[in-house]
Coordinates of C-alpha atoms in Angstrom, one line a residue:
Chain A
X1 CA 8.5 18.4 -16.0
X2 CA 7.2 14.9 -16.8
X3 CA 4.8 14.1 -19.5
X4 CA 3.2 11.2 -17.6
X5 CA -0.3 11.9 -16.4
X6 CA -0.9 11.7 -12.7
X7 CA -3.1 8.7 -11.8
X8 CA -6.7 9.5 -11.1
X9 CA -9.4 7.5 -9.3
X10 CA -12.0 5.7 -11.2
X11 CA -14.9 8.0 -10.7
X12 CA -17.5 5.2 -10.7
X13 CA -19.6 3.4 -8.1
X14 CA -19.0 4.3 -4.5
X15 CA -15.6 5.9 -5.2
X16 CA -17.4 8.1 -7.7
X17 CA -19.9 9.1 -5.1
X18 CA -17.1 9.9 -2.6
X19 CA -15.4 12.2 -5.1
X20 CA -18.6 13.8 -6.3
X21 CA -19.1 15.1 -2.8
X22 CA -15.5 16.4 -2.8
X23 CA -16.3 18.2 -6.0
X24 CA -18.9 20.0 -4.1
X25 CA -16.3 20.8 -1.4
X26 CA -17.9 18.5 1.1
X27 CA -15.9 15.7 2.8
X28 CA -18.4 12.9 3.5
X29 CA -17.8 9.3 4.6
X30 CA -20.2 6.4 4.6
X31 CA -22.0 6.0 7.9
X32 CA -24.2 3.0 8.7
X33 CA -27.7 4.0 9.4
X34 CA -28.3 1.0 11.5
X35 CA -25.2 0.8 13.9
X36 CA -24.1 4.4 13.2
X37 CA -20.5 3.4 12.6
X38 CA -18.4 5.5 10.1
X39 CA -16.4 3.8 7.4
X40 CA -13.8 4.4 4.8
X41 CA -12.8 3.2 2.2
X42 CA -16.3 2.8 0.7
X43 CA -18.0 -0.5 1.2
X44 CA -21.3 -1.9 0.1
X45 CA -22.3 -3.3 3.4
X46 CA -21.4 -2.6 7.1
X47 CA -18.6 -4.9 8.3
X48 CA -19.8 -4.3 11.9
X49 CA -23.5 -5.1 11.7
X50 CA -24.1 -6.3 8.1
X51 CA -26.6 -3.6 7.2
X52 CA -27.0 -2.6 3.6
X53 CA -28.2 0.9 4.4
X54 CA -25.9 3.8 4.9
X55 CA -25.7 7.6 4.3
X56 CA -22.9 9.9 3.1
X57 CA -22.5 11.7 6.4
X58 CA -20.6 14.9 6.6
X59 CA -17.3 14.9 8.3
X60 CA -16.2 17.7 10.6
X61 CA -13.2 17.9 8.3
X62 CA -10.9 17.8 11.3
X63 CA -8.3 15.2 12.1
X64 CA -4.7 14.5 13.0
X65 CA -1.7 13.1 11.3
X66 CA -1.5 9.4 12.0
X67 CA 1.6 8.4 9.9
X68 CA 3.4 9.5 6.8
X69 CA 6.3 8.8 4.5
X70 CA 8.6 11.3 2.7
X71 CA 9.1 10.2 -0.8
X72 CA 12.6 11.2 -1.9
X73 CA 12.8 8.9 -4.9
X74 CA 9.4 8.6 -6.7
X75 CA 8.5 5.3 -8.2
X76 CA 5.7 6.5 -10.5
X77 CA 6.8 8.6 -13.5
X78 CA 4.0 11.1 -13.0
X79 CA 5.6 12.1 -9.6
X80 CA 9.2 12.2 -10.9
X81 CA 9.6 15.9 -10.4
X82 CA 7.5 16.1 -7.2
X83 CA 10.0 14.9 -4.7
X84 CA 10.3 15.4 -1.9
X85 CA 6.6 15.0 -1.1
X86 CA 4.9 13.4 1.9
X87 CA 1.8 11.3 1.5
X88 CA 0.0 11.2 5.0
X89 CA -2.6 9.1 6.7
X90 CA -5.0 11.4 8.4
X91 CA -7.2 10.1 11.3
X92 CA -10.4 11.9 11.2
X93 CA -12.4 12.9 14.3
X94 CA -15.0 10.4 13.2
X95 CA -12.4 7.6 13.6
X96 CA -11.9 6.8 9.9
X97 CA -8.5 7.2 8.3
X98 CA -7.8 8.6 4.9
X99 CA -4.7 9.0 2.7
X100 CA -4.0 12.6 1.8
X101 CA -1.3 15.3 2.2
X102 CA -0.8 18.4 4.4
X103 CA -0.4 21.2 1.9
X104 CA 1.1 23.8 4.2
X105 CA 3.5 21.7 6.2
X106 CA 7.1 20.9 5.1
X107 CA 7.8 17.2 5.3
X108 CA 10.4 17.8 8.1
X109 CA 7.7 19.5 10.2
X110 CA 5.2 16.6 10.1
X111 CA 4.4 15.1 13.5
X112 CA 2.1 12.3 14.7
X113 CA -0.9 14.0 16.2
X114 CA -0.6 17.2 14.2
X115 CA -4.1 18.8 14.0
X116 CA -5.3 19.4 10.5
X117 CA -8.4 20.4 8.7
X118 CA -9.6 19.6 5.2
X119 CA -9.2 21.8 2.1
X120 CA -10.2 21.0 -1.4
X121 CA -7.9 20.9 -4.4
X122 CA -9.8 21.2 -7.7
X123 CA -7.3 19.2 -9.8
X124 CA -9.4 19.1 -12.9
X125 CA -13.0 20.0 -13.7
X126 CA -13.9 16.4 -13.0
X127 CA -11.7 15.7 -10.0
X128 CA -11.3 17.4 -6.6
X129 CA -9.0 15.8 -4.1
X130 CA -9.4 16.3 -0.3
X131 CA -6.2 17.6 1.2
X132 CA -5.4 19.1 4.6
X133 CA -3.8 22.1 6.2
X134 CA -2.8 22.8 9.7
X135 CA -5.9 23.4 11.8
X136 CA -6.8 27.0 12.5
X137 CA -8.3 26.0 15.9
X138 CA -12.0 26.6 15.1
X139 CA -14.5 23.9 14.3
X140 CA -16.7 24.2 11.2
X141 CA -18.3 21.6 9.0
X142 CA -16.3 20.9 5.8
Chain B
X1 CA -9.7 -36.5 10.8
X2 CA -6.0 -37.1 10.7
X3 CA -3.7 -34.1 11.1
X4 CA -1.9 -33.1 7.9
X5 CA 1.3 -33.0 10.0
X6 CA 4.1 -34.7 8.2
X7 CA 1.9 -36.4 5.6
X8 CA 3.6 -34.6 2.7
X9 CA 7.2 -33.6 1.9
X10 CA 9.2 -31.3 -0.2
X11 CA 10.9 -34.0 -2.3
X12 CA 12.8 -31.8 -4.8
X13 CA 14.0 -28.2 -5.2
X14 CA 15.4 -26.4 -8.1
X15 CA 16.3 -22.9 -9.1
X16 CA 18.0 -20.9 -11.8
X17 CA 20.9 -18.7 -11.4
X18 CA 19.9 -15.3 -9.9
X19 CA 20.9 -12.3 -12.0
X20 CA 20.5 -8.7 -12.6
X21 CA 20.7 -8.9 -16.4
X22 CA 20.7 -6.0 -18.9
X23 CA 18.0 -7.7 -21.0
X24 CA 15.9 -10.8 -20.5
X25 CA 17.1 -13.9 -22.3
X26 CA 13.8 -15.6 -22.7
X27 CA 10.5 -15.2 -20.9
X28 CA 9.3 -15.8 -17.4
X29 CA 8.3 -19.3 -18.7
X30 CA 11.9 -19.9 -19.7
X31 CA 13.0 -19.3 -16.1
X32 CA 10.2 -21.3 -14.6
X33 CA 10.8 -24.3 -16.8
X34 CA 14.5 -24.3 -16.0
X35 CA 13.7 -24.3 -12.3
X36 CA 11.0 -26.9 -12.7
X37 CA 13.3 -29.3 -14.6
X38 CA 16.0 -28.9 -11.9
X39 CA 13.4 -29.7 -9.2
X40 CA 12.2 -32.7 -11.0
X41 CA 15.8 -34.0 -11.4
X42 CA 16.5 -33.3 -7.8
X43 CA 13.5 -35.4 -6.8
X44 CA 14.6 -38.2 -9.1
X45 CA 11.4 -38.1 -11.0
X46 CA 10.5 -38.0 -14.7
X47 CA 8.6 -34.9 -15.9
X48 CA 5.7 -37.0 -17.0
X49 CA 5.2 -38.2 -13.4
X50 CA 4.2 -34.7 -12.3
X51 CA 0.4 -34.6 -12.2
X52 CA -0.2 -31.3 -10.3
X53 CA 0.9 -27.8 -10.9
X54 CA 0.3 -24.8 -8.7
X55 CA 1.6 -21.8 -10.7
X56 CA 2.3 -18.3 -9.4
X57 CA -0.4 -15.8 -9.9
X58 CA 0.0 -13.6 -13.0
X59 CA 3.1 -15.3 -14.4
X60 CA 2.4 -18.5 -16.3
X61 CA -0.6 -20.8 -16.5
X62 CA -0.5 -24.4 -15.5
X63 CA -1.5 -25.4 -19.1
X64 CA 1.6 -23.7 -20.5
X65 CA 4.0 -25.3 -18.0
X66 CA 2.3 -28.7 -18.5
X67 CA 2.6 -28.7 -22.2
X68 CA 6.3 -27.9 -22.1
X69 CA 7.0 -30.6 -19.5
X70 CA 5.0 -33.2 -21.5
X71 CA 2.5 -33.7 -18.8
X72 CA -0.3 -35.4 -20.7
X73 CA -2.6 -36.0 -17.7
X74 CA -2.6 -33.0 -15.4
X75 CA -4.9 -34.0 -12.5
X76 CA -4.7 -30.9 -10.3
X77 CA -4.1 -27.2 -10.6
X78 CA -4.9 -24.2 -8.6
X79 CA -3.5 -20.7 -8.1
X80 CA -3.2 -18.8 -4.8
X81 CA -3.7 -15.0 -5.0
X82 CA -1.8 -14.2 -1.9
X83 CA 1.1 -12.5 -3.7
X84 CA 4.3 -13.1 -1.7
X85 CA 2.5 -15.4 0.6
X86 CA 1.6 -17.6 -2.3
X87 CA 4.6 -20.0 -2.2
X88 CA 3.7 -21.0 1.3
X89 CA 0.0 -21.2 0.5
X90 CA 0.7 -23.3 -2.6
X91 CA 3.0 -25.7 -0.8
X92 CA 0.2 -26.1 1.8
X93 CA -2.4 -26.8 -0.9
X94 CA 0.0 -29.2 -2.6
X95 CA 0.5 -31.0 0.7
X96 CA -3.2 -31.4 1.2
X97 CA -3.6 -32.7 -2.4
X98 CA -0.9 -35.4 -2.2
X99 CA -1.8 -36.4 1.3
X100 CA -5.4 -37.1 0.1
X101 CA -4.5 -38.8 -3.1
X102 CA -5.7 -36.0 -5.4
X103 CA -2.3 -35.9 -7.0
X104 CA 1.0 -37.8 -6.6
X105 CA 3.7 -35.2 -7.4
X106 CA 2.8 -31.5 -7.4
X107 CA 5.1 -28.9 -9.0
X108 CA 5.1 -25.4 -7.4
X109 CA 7.0 -23.0 -9.7
X110 CA 7.6 -19.3 -9.5
X111 CA 10.0 -16.7 -11.0
X112 CA 10.4 -13.7 -13.1
X113 CA 12.6 -11.2 -14.9
X114 CA 12.2 -8.9 -12.0
X115 CA 15.2 -6.8 -12.9
X116 CA 15.9 -7.2 -16.6
X117 CA 12.2 -7.1 -17.4
X118 CA 9.8 -4.6 -16.0
X119 CA 11.1 -3.7 -12.5
X120 CA 9.4 -4.9 -9.4
X121 CA 9.1 -1.4 -8.0
X122 CA 7.2 -0.1 -11.0
X123 CA 3.7 -0.7 -9.8
X124 CA 1.2 0.8 -12.1
X125 CA -2.5 1.1 -12.1
X126 CA -2.9 -2.0 -14.3
X127 CA -1.0 -4.1 -11.8
X128 CA -2.9 -3.0 -8.7
X129 CA -6.2 -3.5 -10.4
X130 CA -5.4 -7.2 -10.4
X131 CA -4.3 -7.4 -6.8
X132 CA -6.2 -7.6 -3.6
X133 CA -7.0 -4.0 -2.6
X134 CA -5.9 -2.7 -5.9
X135 CA -9.0 -0.7 -6.5
X136 CA -8.6 1.0 -3.1
X137 CA -5.0 1.8 -4.0
X138 CA -6.0 3.1 -7.4
X139 CA -8.8 5.3 -6.0
X140 CA -7.4 6.5 -2.7
X141 CA -3.6 6.1 -2.6
X142 CA -2.3 6.7 -6.2
X143 CA -3.7 10.2 -6.6
X144 CA -1.4 11.4 -3.7
X145 CA 1.7 9.8 -5.2
X146 CA 1.5 6.8 -2.8
X147 CA 2.1 4.3 -5.6
X148 CA 4.7 1.8 -4.5
X149 CA 5.1 -0.9 -1.8
X150 CA 8.2 0.9 -0.4
X151 CA 6.0 3.9 0.3
X152 CA 3.1 2.0 1.7
X153 CA 5.1 -0.1 4.1
X154 CA 7.5 2.7 5.1
X155 CA 4.4 4.4 6.6
X156 CA 3.9 1.4 8.9
X157 CA 7.6 1.4 9.8
X158 CA 7.3 5.1 10.7
X159 CA 4.2 4.4 12.9
X160 CA 6.2 1.7 14.7
X161 CA 9.1 4.2 15.3
X162 CA 6.7 6.8 16.5
X163 CA 4.8 4.4 18.8
X164 CA 7.6 2.2 20.2
X165 CA 10.8 4.2 19.7
X166 CA 12.2 1.8 17.1
X167 CA 15.3 3.4 15.5
X168 CA 16.9 3.4 12.1
X169 CA 19.7 1.3 13.6
X170 CA 17.1 -1.4 14.3
X171 CA 16.0 -1.5 10.7
X172 CA 19.7 -1.5 9.7
X173 CA 20.4 -4.5 11.9
X174 CA 18.1 -6.5 9.6
X175 CA 19.8 -5.3 6.5
X176 CA 23.3 -6.0 8.0
X177 CA 22.3 -9.5 9.2
X178 CA 20.8 -10.5 5.9
X179 CA 23.9 -9.2 4.1
X180 CA 26.1 -11.1 6.5
X181 CA 24.2 -14.4 5.8
X182 CA 24.6 -13.7 2.0
X183 CA 28.4 -13.7 2.4
X184 CA 28.2 -17.4 3.0
X185 CA 25.9 -18.2 0.1
X186 CA 27.3 -18.8 -3.4
X187 CA 23.9 -18.1 -5.0
X188 CA 23.5 -14.7 -3.3
X189 CA 23.8 -11.7 -5.7
X190 CA 25.4 -9.6 -3.0
X191 CA 28.0 -12.1 -1.9
X192 CA 31.3 -10.3 -1.7
X193 CA 29.6 -7.0 -0.7
X194 CA 29.4 -7.0 3.1
X195 CA 27.9 -3.9 4.7
X196 CA 28.2 -2.3 8.1
X197 CA 25.6 -0.3 10.0
X198 CA 27.4 2.9 8.9
X199 CA 26.9 1.8 5.2
X200 CA 23.3 1.3 6.0
X201 CA 22.9 4.8 7.6
X202 CA 24.7 6.4 4.7
X203 CA 22.6 4.8 2.0
X204 CA 20.2 7.2 0.2
X205 CA 16.7 7.8 1.4
X206 CA 14.1 6.3 -0.9
X207 CA 10.9 6.8 1.1
X208 CA 11.7 8.1 4.6
X209 CA 12.3 6.1 6.8
X210 CA 13.2 3.6 4.2
X211 CA 16.7 3.9 2.7
X212 CA 18.0 2.0 -0.3
X213 CA 19.4 -0.7 2.0
X214 CA 16.0 -1.3 3.5
X215 CA 14.7 -2.5 0.2
X216 CA 14.8 -6.0 -1.3
X217 CA 16.9 -6.7 -4.3
X218 CA 15.1 -6.7 -7.7
X219 CA 16.3 -9.7 -9.5
X220 CA 15.8 -12.3 -12.2
X221 CA 15.3 -15.9 -11.4
X222 CA 12.9 -18.7 -10.6
X223 CA 12.7 -21.6 -8.2
X224 CA 10.4 -24.7 -8.0
X225 CA 9.5 -27.4 -5.6
X226 CA 8.1 -30.9 -5.9
X227 CA 5.6 -31.8 -3.1
X228 CA 5.0 -35.5 -2.6
X229 CA 3.3 -37.7 0.0
X230 CA 5.6 -38.9 2.7
X231 CA 4.9 -42.5 1.6
X232 CA 6.0 -41.9 -2.0
X233 CA 8.9 -39.7 -1.0
X234 CA 10.6 -42.7 0.6
X235 CA 11.3 -44.1 -2.9
X236 CA 12.8 -40.9 -4.3
X237 CA 16.4 -39.7 -4.6
X238 CA 16.5 -36.5 -2.6
X239 CA 16.2 -36.5 1.2
X240 CA 12.6 -35.4 1.6
X241 CA 11.8 -32.6 4.0
X242 CA 8.5 -33.1 5.9
X243 CA 5.9 -30.4 5.9
X244 CA 4.9 -30.3 9.5
X245 CA 2.5 -27.4 9.7
X246 CA 1.0 -24.7 7.6
X247 CA -1.5 -21.9 7.7
X248 CA -2.7 -18.8 6.0
X249 CA -3.9 -15.6 7.5
X250 CA -5.0 -12.1 6.6
X251 CA -5.2 -8.8 8.4
X252 CA -8.6 -7.1 8.6
X253 CA -9.3 -5.5 6.3
X254 CA -6.9 -7.3 3.9
X255 CA -7.5 -4.9 1.1
X256 CA -6.6 -1.6 2.7
X257 CA -3.5 -0.9 4.7
X258 CA -4.4 2.4 6.4
X259 CA -7.8 1.8 7.9
X260 CA -7.1 -1.3 10.1
X261 CA -8.2 -0.9 13.7
X262 CA -4.9 -2.5 14.5
X263 CA -2.4 -1.0 12.1
X264 CA 0.3 -3.6 12.9
X265 CA -1.8 -6.6 12.3
X266 CA -0.6 -9.0 9.6
X267 CA -1.6 -12.4 8.2
X268 CA 1.1 -14.0 10.2
X269 CA -0.5 -12.5 13.4
X270 CA -3.2 -15.2 12.9
X271 CA -1.4 -17.9 10.9
X272 CA 1.5 -18.6 13.2
X273 CA -0.3 -20.2 16.1
X274 CA -2.3 -22.3 13.7
X275 CA 0.8 -23.5 11.8
X276 CA 2.7 -24.1 15.1
X277 CA -0.2 -26.1 16.6
X278 CA -0.4 -28.3 13.5
X279 CA 3.4 -28.8 13.6
X280 CA 3.4 -29.4 17.4
X281 CA 6.2 -26.9 17.8
X282 CA 6.9 -23.9 20.0
X283 CA 8.9 -20.8 19.3
X284 CA 11.9 -22.2 21.3
X285 CA 12.0 -25.3 18.9
X286 CA 12.7 -23.2 15.8
X287 CA 16.3 -23.4 14.7
X288 CA 16.1 -20.8 11.9
X289 CA 13.5 -18.7 10.2
X290 CA 13.2 -17.5 6.6
X291 CA 11.1 -14.4 6.9
X292 CA 9.7 -12.8 3.8
X293 CA 11.6 -9.5 3.6
X294 CA 10.3 -7.0 1.1
X295 CA 11.7 -4.3 3.4
X296 CA 13.6 -4.5 6.7
X297 CA 10.8 -3.4 9.0
X298 CA 8.5 -6.1 7.7
X299 CA 10.9 -8.6 9.2
X300 CA 10.8 -6.9 12.6
X301 CA 7.0 -6.7 12.3
X302 CA 6.6 -10.4 11.4
X303 CA 8.9 -11.5 14.2
X304 CA 6.7 -9.5 16.6
X305 CA 3.4 -10.6 15.2
X306 CA 4.5 -14.3 15.1
X307 CA 5.3 -14.0 18.8
X308 CA 9.1 -14.4 18.7
X309 CA 9.0 -11.2 20.9
X310 CA 6.5 -8.8 22.2
X311 CA 5.0 -6.1 20.0
X312 CA 7.2 -3.0 20.2
X313 CA 10.3 -5.1 21.2
X314 CA 11.2 -6.2 17.7
X315 CA 13.9 -3.5 17.2
X316 CA 15.8 -4.6 20.3
X317 CA 15.2 -8.3 19.3
X318 CA 17.0 -8.0 16.0
X319 CA 19.8 -5.8 17.4
X320 CA 23.0 -7.4 18.7
X321 CA 23.3 -10.2 16.3
X322 CA 20.4 -12.5 17.4
X323 CA 19.3 -13.0 13.8
X324 CA 22.7 -12.9 12.2
X325 CA 25.0 -15.9 11.4
X326 CA 25.6 -17.8 14.6
X327 CA 22.8 -16.0 16.4
X328 CA 20.2 -17.4 18.6
X329 CA 17.6 -17.3 15.8
X330 CA 19.3 -17.0 12.4
X331 CA 16.9 -15.2 10.0
X332 CA 17.2 -15.5 6.2
X333 CA 20.2 -17.7 6.2
X334 CA 20.5 -17.3 2.4
X335 CA 20.5 -13.5 2.6
X336 CA 16.7 -13.2 1.9
X337 CA 15.1 -11.0 -0.7
X338 CA 17.3 -8.2 0.7
X339 CA 20.7 -9.8 -0.2
X340 CA 20.2 -13.0 -2.1
X341 CA 17.5 -12.0 -4.6
X342 CA 13.9 -11.1 -4.8
X343 CA 12.5 -14.3 -6.2
X344 CA 9.0 -14.0 -4.8
X345 CA 9.9 -15.7 -1.6
X346 CA 10.4 -19.0 -3.5
X347 CA 14.1 -18.8 -2.5
X348 CA 13.2 -18.8 1.2
X349 CA 11.9 -22.4 0.7
X350 CA 14.9 -23.4 -1.3
X351 CA 17.1 -22.3 1.5
X352 CA 15.0 -23.9 4.3
X353 CA 15.1 -27.3 2.5
X354 CA 18.9 -27.0 2.1
X355 CA 19.3 -26.2 5.7
X356 CA 17.1 -29.1 6.8
X357 CA 18.9 -31.6 4.5
X358 CA 22.2 -30.4 5.9
X359 CA 23.3 -29.2 2.5
X360 CA 23.8 -25.5 3.3
X361 CA 27.6 -25.6 3.3
X362 CA 29.5 -22.9 5.2
X363 CA 26.2 -21.3 6.3
X364 CA 24.7 -24.5 7.7
X365 CA 22.8 -24.0 10.9
X366 CA 24.3 -26.7 13.1
X367 CA 21.8 -29.4 13.9
X368 CA 18.9 -27.7 12.2
X369 CA 15.8 -29.7 12.8
X370 CA 12.9 -27.2 12.6
X371 CA 12.7 -24.3 10.2
X372 CA 9.9 -21.8 9.7
X373 CA 9.2 -20.0 6.4
X374 CA 6.8 -17.0 6.1
X375 CA 5.2 -15.4 3.1
X376 CA 4.0 -11.8 3.0
X377 CA 1.8 -10.7 0.1
X378 CA -0.1 -7.7 -1.2
X379 CA -1.1 -5.6 1.8
X380 CA 0.0 -8.0 4.5
X381 CA -1.5 -11.4 3.7
X382 CA 0.5 -14.1 5.4
X383 CA 1.5 -17.8 5.1
X384 CA 3.5 -19.8 7.7
X385 CA 5.1 -23.2 6.9
X386 CA 6.9 -25.3 9.4
X387 CA 9.4 -27.7 7.9
X388 CA 11.3 -30.5 9.6
X389 CA 14.6 -32.4 9.0
X390 CA 13.0 -35.8 8.8
X391 CA 15.7 -37.0 11.2

C-alpha cells in the first residue's frame, strides 16, 4: 500500500459541474444549444460557432476504446501499487473522447474499437468517476 | 517588409557538462550561469554587452541572471511558455529583436538538475497546473493514473501502431540510431554504451508500448546561446550560424491531447511549411535534423508531420539506417534527449551550431549546410528553426 493520496479533480467551475452529474450517476457532456455540437473537455464557449449557450446533455453512455496505454511502472506515488493498469481513451457515440478505464477487461484484452458502456465508481462521498465496462449489447441512457 | 531570413545569427554557444549526479551541486541558476558565461566567451563578448535575456519558463528569471552577469541595462526580456518548444521559439524572438534593433546581443539560457534534483518524470499536480492544458490533465487525466508524459504520449504511439501497423522495431530504430550517434559524441552521457535492436526489445516496459529505451535520459545540465544581428556578428570571434527560418505551431486544441479531431496533429504540422518558406529551403535541402525526442515515437511523428515522409510511413522511414550516422537524413547527431542528455532541447541547438560550423569532430555530417531543429512542448506545441552554415 502507498500512503500518497490519489489525485482528484478540482471540483469547481465547469469541471465541478461535470463531476456533479457523475455523482448523480449521469454522464453528461456539454452540447452547444446553437450549433448542437458536443464537446469535452468542458469549455466556456463553443469552438465551432462561438456561442456562449450550452446544456449538459445526457450521453448514451456507449462508446468504443480509441487508444490506451498499459502502465507497468507508475510515475505517481499514489499509483505505485496499482500496476499494471490501463488508462484508456473512450470515443463516445456522441463523438467526444474521454479518458477513463475499462473495469472488467484485462489490459492484454483491450482492443481498438472494443464496445463499452459507462459505469460509475463512487470513489468518495464527493467524487464519482465515470468508468466503463464491456457493453452488454442493449442501449440505455446512462 | 523585409524577410527575417538570415538577419540574425547564433553567435555563441555554451553548455555545462551533462551529468546524472547523486546530489545537485548548486541550483539551476548555477548551471545556467556556467552555460551563459561559456556562450558569452564563445561569442567573444563581455557579459555587460548582453542586453537581452530570454529565460526558460519556470526555471530562473531574467532579473536573477542579469544581476549575476552584471548587466546593468537589460533592454529586452520575454519568456516563451511552449515547454520543450521554447528554445526554438526564444531563438526566433531573439532573432526578431536583434534584427529590429530592440537589442544587440540576446542570451537564451536553459537548464536544470533534471536527474540530481526533482526528476523530470515526476510530474505532479502543482507542475501541470502551471502548464498549458494542466487543468485538463489535473481534472480528467490524473484521477485515472494517467499522470506522466510517458503515459500520455505512449497512447498516441499505440494509436499509430493500431492505425498504420507501426511496429516496436520501428520505435527501436529511433533509439538505436540516437545511441549510435551518441557513440561519436564526447558530451553524450551514453557514449560507450551502444545498443542493438535486441537490447531495445529486451528493455523493461514502462508504459506499453513504451519501454525504458523509448524514454529520454533525465539529466543535469544547461546550455545557452547568444543571438546577434548578422551585421554585428561579423565582428565577433565565433563563426556565426545564420538563422534562416523559424516558426511556431500548435495542435488544436493545444491543451488536451485526447480530443483532437486529428489525433496525430502537432505544432510542427503547421510550423514546418512556414519555417521552410521563410528559409527558402525544401526537405531535400536538409542535411541533418535535430528532432526533439522526449520519446522515440515522437520523432517518427514529427518526421511525418513535417513532411519528410507521408503519415503512416514514418516507421519504415526510420528503419534501415536512414536517420543513423551516415544515413540519408541523420537525426539527432549528438544522440538527442534519448542518448546525450535531456537538456530541454537546448542541446539540439548546440549540436546544430557545431555541425554547421564544421566543429562536430568524428560525427561531422560532411558538407552540412542546412540543419533543422524542432522543439516539442507540453501537449505537442512545436517550433521549427532552420539554420545555415553561412558558407
